[in-house]
mmCIF file of C-alpha atoms and ligand atoms in Angstrom:
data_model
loop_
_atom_site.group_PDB
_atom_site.id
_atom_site.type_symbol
_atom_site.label_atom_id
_atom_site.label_comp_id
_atom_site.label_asym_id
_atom_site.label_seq_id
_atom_site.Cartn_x
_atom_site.Cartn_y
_atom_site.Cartn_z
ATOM 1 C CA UNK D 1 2.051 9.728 2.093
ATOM 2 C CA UNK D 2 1.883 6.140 3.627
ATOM 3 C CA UNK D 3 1.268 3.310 1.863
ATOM 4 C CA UNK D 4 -0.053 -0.084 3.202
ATOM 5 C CA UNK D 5 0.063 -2.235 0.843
ATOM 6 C CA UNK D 6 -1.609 -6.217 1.164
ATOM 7 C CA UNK D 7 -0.460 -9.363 -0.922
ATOM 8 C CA UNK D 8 -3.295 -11.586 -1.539
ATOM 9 C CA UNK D 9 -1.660 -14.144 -4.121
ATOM 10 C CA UNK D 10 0.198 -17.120 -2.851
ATOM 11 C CA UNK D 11 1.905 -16.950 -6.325
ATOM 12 C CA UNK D 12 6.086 -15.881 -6.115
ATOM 13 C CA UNK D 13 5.801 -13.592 -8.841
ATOM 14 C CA UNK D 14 1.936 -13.950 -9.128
ATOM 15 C CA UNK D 15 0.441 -11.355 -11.249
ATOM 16 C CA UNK D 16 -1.370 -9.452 -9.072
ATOM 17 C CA UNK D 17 1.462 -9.175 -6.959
ATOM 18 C CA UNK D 18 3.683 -7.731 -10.567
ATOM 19 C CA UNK D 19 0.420 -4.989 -10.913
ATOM 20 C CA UNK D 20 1.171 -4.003 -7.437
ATOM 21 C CA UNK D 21 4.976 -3.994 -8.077
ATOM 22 C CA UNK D 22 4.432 -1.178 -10.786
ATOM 23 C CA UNK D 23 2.260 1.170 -8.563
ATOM 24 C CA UNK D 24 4.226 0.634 -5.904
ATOM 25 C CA UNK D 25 7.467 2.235 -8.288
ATOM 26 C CA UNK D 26 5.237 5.066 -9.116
ATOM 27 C CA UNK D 27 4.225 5.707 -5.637
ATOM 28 C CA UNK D 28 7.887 5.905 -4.426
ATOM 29 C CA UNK D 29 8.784 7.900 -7.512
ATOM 30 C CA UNK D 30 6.337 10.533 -6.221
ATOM 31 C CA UNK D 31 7.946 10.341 -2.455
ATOM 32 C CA UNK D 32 5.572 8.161 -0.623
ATOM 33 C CA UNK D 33 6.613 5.863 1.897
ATOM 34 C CA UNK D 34 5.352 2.099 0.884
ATOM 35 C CA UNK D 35 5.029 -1.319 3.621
ATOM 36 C CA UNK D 36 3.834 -4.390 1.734
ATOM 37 C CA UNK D 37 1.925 -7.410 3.759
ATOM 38 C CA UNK D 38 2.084 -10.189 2.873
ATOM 39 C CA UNK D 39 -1.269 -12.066 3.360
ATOM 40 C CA UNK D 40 0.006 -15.771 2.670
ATOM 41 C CA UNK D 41 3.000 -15.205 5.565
ATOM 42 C CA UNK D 42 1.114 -13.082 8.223
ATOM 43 C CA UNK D 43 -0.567 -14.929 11.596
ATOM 44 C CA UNK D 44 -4.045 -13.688 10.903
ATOM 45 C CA UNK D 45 -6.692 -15.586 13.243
ATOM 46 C CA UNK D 46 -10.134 -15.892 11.259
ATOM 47 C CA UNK D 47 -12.898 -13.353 13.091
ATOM 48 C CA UNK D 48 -14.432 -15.631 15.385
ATOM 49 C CA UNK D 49 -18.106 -13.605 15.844
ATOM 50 C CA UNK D 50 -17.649 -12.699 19.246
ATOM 51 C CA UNK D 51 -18.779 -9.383 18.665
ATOM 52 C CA UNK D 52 -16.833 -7.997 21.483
ATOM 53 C CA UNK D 53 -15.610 -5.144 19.225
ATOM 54 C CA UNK D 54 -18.523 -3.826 19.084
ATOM 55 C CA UNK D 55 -17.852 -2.781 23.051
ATOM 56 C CA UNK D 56 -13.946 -3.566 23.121
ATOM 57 C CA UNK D 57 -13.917 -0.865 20.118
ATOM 58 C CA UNK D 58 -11.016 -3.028 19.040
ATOM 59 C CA UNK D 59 -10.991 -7.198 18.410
ATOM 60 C CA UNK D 60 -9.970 -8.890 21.247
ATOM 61 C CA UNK D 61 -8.314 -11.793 19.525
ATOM 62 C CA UNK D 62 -5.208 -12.035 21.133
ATOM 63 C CA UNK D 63 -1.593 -13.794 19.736
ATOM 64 C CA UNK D 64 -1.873 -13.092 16.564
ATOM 65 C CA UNK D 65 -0.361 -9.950 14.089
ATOM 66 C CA UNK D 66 -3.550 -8.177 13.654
ATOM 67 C CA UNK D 67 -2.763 -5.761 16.577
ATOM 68 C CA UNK D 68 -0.132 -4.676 15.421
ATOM 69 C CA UNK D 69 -1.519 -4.735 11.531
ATOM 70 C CA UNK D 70 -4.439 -2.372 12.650
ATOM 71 C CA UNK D 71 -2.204 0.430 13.930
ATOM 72 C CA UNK D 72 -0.406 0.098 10.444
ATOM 73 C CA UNK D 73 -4.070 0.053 8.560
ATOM 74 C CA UNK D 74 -5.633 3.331 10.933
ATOM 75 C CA UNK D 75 -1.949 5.070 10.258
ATOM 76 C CA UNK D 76 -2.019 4.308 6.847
ATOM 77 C CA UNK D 77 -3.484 7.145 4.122
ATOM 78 C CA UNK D 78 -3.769 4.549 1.427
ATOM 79 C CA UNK D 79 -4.222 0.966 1.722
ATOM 80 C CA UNK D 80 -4.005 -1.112 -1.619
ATOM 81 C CA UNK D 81 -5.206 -4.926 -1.768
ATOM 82 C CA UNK D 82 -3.532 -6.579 -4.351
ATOM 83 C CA UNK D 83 -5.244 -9.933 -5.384
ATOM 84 C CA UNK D 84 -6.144 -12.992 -7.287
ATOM 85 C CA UNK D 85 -10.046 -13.352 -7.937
ATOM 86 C CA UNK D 86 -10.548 -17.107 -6.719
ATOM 87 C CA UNK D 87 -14.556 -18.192 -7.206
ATOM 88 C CA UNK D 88 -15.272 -15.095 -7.702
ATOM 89 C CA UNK D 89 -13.992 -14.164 -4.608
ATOM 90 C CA UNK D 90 -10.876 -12.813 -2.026
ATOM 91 C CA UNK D 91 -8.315 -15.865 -1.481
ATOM 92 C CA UNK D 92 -8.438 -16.865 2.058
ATOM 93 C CA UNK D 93 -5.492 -14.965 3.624
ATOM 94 C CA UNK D 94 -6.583 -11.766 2.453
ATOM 95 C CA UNK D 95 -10.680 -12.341 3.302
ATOM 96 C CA UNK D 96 -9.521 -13.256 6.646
ATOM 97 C CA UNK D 97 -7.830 -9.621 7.581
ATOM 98 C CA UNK D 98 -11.063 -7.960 6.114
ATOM 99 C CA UNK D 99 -12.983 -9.888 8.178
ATOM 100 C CA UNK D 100 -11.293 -8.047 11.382
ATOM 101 C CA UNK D 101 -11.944 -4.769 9.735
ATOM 102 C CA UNK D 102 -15.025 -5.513 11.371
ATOM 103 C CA UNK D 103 -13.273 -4.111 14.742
ATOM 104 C CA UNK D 104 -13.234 -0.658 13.482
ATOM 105 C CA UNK D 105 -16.819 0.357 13.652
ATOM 106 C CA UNK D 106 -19.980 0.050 15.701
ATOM 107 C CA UNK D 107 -22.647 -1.594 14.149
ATOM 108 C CA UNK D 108 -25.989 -1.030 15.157
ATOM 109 C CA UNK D 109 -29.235 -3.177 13.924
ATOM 110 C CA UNK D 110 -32.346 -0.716 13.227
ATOM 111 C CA UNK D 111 -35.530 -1.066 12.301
ATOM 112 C CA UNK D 112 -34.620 -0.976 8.830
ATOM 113 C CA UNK D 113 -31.140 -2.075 8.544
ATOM 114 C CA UNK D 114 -27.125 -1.763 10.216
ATOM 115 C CA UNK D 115 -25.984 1.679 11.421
ATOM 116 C CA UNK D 116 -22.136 1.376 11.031
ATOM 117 C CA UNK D 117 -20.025 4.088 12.895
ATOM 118 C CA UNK D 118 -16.365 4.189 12.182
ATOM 119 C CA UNK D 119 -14.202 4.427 16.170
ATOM 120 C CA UNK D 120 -12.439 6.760 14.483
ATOM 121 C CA UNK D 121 -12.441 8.947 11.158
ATOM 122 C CA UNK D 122 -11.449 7.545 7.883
ATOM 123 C CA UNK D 123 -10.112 9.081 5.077
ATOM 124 C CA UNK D 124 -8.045 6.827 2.925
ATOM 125 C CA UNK D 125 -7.599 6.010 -0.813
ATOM 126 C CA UNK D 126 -8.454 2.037 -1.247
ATOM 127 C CA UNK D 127 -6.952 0.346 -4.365
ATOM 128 C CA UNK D 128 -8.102 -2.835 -5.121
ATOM 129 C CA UNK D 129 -5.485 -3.993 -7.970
ATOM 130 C CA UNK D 130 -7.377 -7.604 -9.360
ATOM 131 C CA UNK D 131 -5.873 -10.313 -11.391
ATOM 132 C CA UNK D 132 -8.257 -13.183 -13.181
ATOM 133 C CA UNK D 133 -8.344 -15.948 -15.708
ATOM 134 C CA UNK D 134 -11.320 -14.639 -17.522
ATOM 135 C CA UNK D 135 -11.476 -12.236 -20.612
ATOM 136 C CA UNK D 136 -13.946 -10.378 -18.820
ATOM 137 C CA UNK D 137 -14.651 -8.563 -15.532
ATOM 138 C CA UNK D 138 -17.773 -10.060 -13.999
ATOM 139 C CA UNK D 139 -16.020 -12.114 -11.298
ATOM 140 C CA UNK D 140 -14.893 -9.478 -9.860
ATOM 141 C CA UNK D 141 -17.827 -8.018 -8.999
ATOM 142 C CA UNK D 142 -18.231 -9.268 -5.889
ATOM 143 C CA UNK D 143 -15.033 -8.145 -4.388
ATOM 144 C CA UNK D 144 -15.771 -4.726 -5.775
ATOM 145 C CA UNK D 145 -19.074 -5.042 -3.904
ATOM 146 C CA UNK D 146 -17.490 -5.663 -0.583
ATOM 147 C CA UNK D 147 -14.711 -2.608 -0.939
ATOM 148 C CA UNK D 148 -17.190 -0.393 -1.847
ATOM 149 C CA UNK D 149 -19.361 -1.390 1.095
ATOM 150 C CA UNK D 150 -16.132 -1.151 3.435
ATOM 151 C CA UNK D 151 -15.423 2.388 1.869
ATOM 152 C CA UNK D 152 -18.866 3.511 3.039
ATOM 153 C CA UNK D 153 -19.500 1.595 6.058
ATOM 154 C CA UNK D 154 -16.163 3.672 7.438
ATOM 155 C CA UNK D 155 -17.099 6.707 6.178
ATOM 156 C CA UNK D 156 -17.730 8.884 3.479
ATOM 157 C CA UNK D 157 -14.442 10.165 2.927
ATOM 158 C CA UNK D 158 -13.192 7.199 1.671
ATOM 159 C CA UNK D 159 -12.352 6.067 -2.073
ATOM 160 C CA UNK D 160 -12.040 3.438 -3.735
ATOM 161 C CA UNK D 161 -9.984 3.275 -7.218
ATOM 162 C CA UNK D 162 -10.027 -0.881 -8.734
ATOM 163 C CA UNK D 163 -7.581 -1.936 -12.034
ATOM 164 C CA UNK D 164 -8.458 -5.324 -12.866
ATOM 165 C CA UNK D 165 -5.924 -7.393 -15.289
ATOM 166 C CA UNK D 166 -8.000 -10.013 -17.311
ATOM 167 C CA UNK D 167 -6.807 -13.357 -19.245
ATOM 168 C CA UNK D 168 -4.347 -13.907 -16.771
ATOM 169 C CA UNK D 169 -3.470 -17.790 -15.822
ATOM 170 C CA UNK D 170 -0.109 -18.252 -15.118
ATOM 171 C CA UNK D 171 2.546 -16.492 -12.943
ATOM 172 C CA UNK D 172 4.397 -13.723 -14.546
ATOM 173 C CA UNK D 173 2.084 -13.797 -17.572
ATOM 174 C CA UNK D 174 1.480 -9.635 -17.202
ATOM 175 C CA UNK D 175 4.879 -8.545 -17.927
ATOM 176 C CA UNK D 176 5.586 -11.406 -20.646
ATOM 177 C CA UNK D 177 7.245 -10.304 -23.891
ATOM 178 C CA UNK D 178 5.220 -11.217 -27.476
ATOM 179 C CA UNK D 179 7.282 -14.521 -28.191
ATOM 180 C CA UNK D 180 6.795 -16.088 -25.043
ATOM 181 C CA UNK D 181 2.724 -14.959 -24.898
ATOM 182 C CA UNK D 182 2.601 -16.810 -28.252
ATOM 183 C CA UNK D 183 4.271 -19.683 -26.609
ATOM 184 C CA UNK D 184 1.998 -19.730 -23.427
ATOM 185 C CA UNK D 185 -1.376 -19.231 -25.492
ATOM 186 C CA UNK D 186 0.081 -22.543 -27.749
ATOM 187 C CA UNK D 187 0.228 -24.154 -24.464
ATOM 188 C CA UNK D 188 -2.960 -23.268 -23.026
ATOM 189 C CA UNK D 189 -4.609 -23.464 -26.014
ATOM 190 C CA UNK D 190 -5.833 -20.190 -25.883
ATOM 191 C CA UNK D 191 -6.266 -18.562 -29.674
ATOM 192 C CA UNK D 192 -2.825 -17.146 -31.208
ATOM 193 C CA UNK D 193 -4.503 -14.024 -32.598
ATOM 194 C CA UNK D 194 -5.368 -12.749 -29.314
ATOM 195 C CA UNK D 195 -1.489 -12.162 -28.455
ATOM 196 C CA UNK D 196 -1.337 -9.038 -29.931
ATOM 197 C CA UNK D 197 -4.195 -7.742 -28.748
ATOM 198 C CA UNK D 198 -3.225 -9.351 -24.774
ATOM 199 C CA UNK D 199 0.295 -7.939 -24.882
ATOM 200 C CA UNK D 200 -0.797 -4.464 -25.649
ATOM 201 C CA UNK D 201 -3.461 -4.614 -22.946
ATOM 202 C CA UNK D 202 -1.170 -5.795 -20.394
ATOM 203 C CA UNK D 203 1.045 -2.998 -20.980
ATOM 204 C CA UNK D 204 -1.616 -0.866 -20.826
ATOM 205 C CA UNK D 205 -2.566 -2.589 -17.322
ATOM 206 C CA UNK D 206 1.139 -2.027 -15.992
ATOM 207 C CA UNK D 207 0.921 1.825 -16.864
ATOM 208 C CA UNK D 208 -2.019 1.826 -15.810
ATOM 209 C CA UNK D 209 -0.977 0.982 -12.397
ATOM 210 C CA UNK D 210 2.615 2.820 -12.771
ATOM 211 C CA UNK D 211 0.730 6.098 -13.129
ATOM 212 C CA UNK D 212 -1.954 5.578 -10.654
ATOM 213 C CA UNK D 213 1.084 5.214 -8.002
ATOM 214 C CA UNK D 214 2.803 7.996 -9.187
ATOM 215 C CA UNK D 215 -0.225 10.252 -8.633
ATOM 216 C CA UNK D 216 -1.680 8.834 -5.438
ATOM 217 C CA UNK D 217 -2.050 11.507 -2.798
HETATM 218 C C1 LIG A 301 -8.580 -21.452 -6.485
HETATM 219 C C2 LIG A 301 -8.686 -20.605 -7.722
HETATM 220 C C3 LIG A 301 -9.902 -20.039 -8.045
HETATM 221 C C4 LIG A 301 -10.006 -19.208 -9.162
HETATM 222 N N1 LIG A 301 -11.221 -18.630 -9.457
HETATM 223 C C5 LIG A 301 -11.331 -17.824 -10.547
HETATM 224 C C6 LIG A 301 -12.572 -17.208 -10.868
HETATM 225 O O1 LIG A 301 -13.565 -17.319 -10.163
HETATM 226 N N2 LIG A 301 -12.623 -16.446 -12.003
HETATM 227 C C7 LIG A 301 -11.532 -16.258 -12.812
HETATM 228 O O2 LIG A 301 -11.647 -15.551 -13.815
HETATM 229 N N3 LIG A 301 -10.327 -16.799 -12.503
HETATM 230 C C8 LIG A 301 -10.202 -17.585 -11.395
HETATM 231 N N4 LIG A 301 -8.981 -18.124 -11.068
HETATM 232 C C9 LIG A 301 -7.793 -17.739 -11.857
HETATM 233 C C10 LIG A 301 -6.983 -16.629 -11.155
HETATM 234 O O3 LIG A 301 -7.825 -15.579 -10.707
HETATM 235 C C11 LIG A 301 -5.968 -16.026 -12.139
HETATM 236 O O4 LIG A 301 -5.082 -17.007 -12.596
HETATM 237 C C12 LIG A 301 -5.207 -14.859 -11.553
HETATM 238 O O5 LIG A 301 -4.581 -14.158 -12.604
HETATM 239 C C13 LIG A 301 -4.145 -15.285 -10.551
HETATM 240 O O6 LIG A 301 -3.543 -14.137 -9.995
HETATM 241 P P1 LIG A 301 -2.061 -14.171 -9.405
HETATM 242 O O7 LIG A 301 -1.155 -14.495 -10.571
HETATM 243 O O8 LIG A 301 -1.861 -12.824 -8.860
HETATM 244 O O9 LIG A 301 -2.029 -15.247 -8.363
HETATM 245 C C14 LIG A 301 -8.864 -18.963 -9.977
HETATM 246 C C15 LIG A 301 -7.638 -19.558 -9.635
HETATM 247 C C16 LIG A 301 -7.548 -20.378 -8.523
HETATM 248 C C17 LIG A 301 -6.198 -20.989 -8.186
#
């Protein structure tokens, strides 16, 4: 089993990146061979439009590490994206590499919509592990939206599997004990009662993601 594995916060220690962390110890527990990238540190050019992929059946955007980063991604049997939700969105490093992932299909206009053929067949695992500042889930929605529309548009034997860690502002925040939760929340000004609750979920989150490593195949 081989693991790519994509860094989309900027954040040392950024809690996406600590979700990602505990999947990636179950995964090698369970044998599997993991590369992380990191997003913020790669040379990604954005996707200029061209559309010579479409012909090129790969992008032609030369001097930069995406060449080499799609023969990791096609190699790959899982690929995990690891990320902060920023306006409701991918930060910019990691939206920039799924634009290229336009290169790895034909697209086709019809009459009543895009025919997208894969170059080659795709049959991967995507996990999309999500960090945000609010209590709830809707910002993500979007990004779910677009994996699950890269999933498909590459094939159906793709899958997509998405942990999301809410209530989440500061770096390090998921793996905090009790007293310094209580000291954070004082800080932020975020209701003391909710520690309890918080700390227990965030465990919860970091099995979560543990487990979901561990039994990745
Ligand atoms: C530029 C920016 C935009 C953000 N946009 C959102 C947002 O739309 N919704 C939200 O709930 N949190 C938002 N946040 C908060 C982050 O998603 C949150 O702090 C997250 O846990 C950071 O993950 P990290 O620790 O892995 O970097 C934003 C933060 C930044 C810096």
């Amino acid at each position: 089993m081989l693991i790519l594995a994509f860094i989309g916060s900027p954040r040392p220690k950024g809690n996406s990146t600590l979700l990602l962390n505990k999947f990636i110890k179950g995964a090698k527990e369970s044998g599997a061979t993991v590369e992380t990238i990191d997003t913020n540190r790669i040379n990604i050019k954005y996707c200029r439009g061209c559309l010579k992929c479409n012909l090129a059946k790969r992008c032609t955007i030369r001097n930069d590490d995406f060449e080499e980063l799609s023969k990791k991604i096609l190699t790959a049997d899982t690929l995990v994206f690891s990320s902060p939700v920023y306006f409701h969105h991918l930060p910019a490093g990691l939206k920039a590499i799924i634009d290229r992932f336009r290169s790895f299909n034909h697209v086709q206009i019809l009459e009543d919509g895009l025919k997208h053929t894969p170059w080659v067949d795709w049959r991967k695992n995507f996990i999309l592990l999500l960090s945000l500042g609010k209590p709830s889930t809707e910002d993500t929605e979007p990004i779910v939206d677009l994996f699950n529309f890269i999933c498909e548009e590459l094939g159906s034997g793709n899958k997509l599997t998405t942990i999301i860690g809410t209530r989440l502002a500061v770096p390090k925040q998921v793996i905090m004990e009790k007293h310094d939760l209580i000291t954070l929340y004082e800080k932020l000004k975020i209701p003391v009662h909710l520690v309890e609750k918080d700390y227990e979920k965030n465990q919860a989150l970091l099995k979560e993601c543990f487990e979901l490593g561990k039994k990745i195949k």
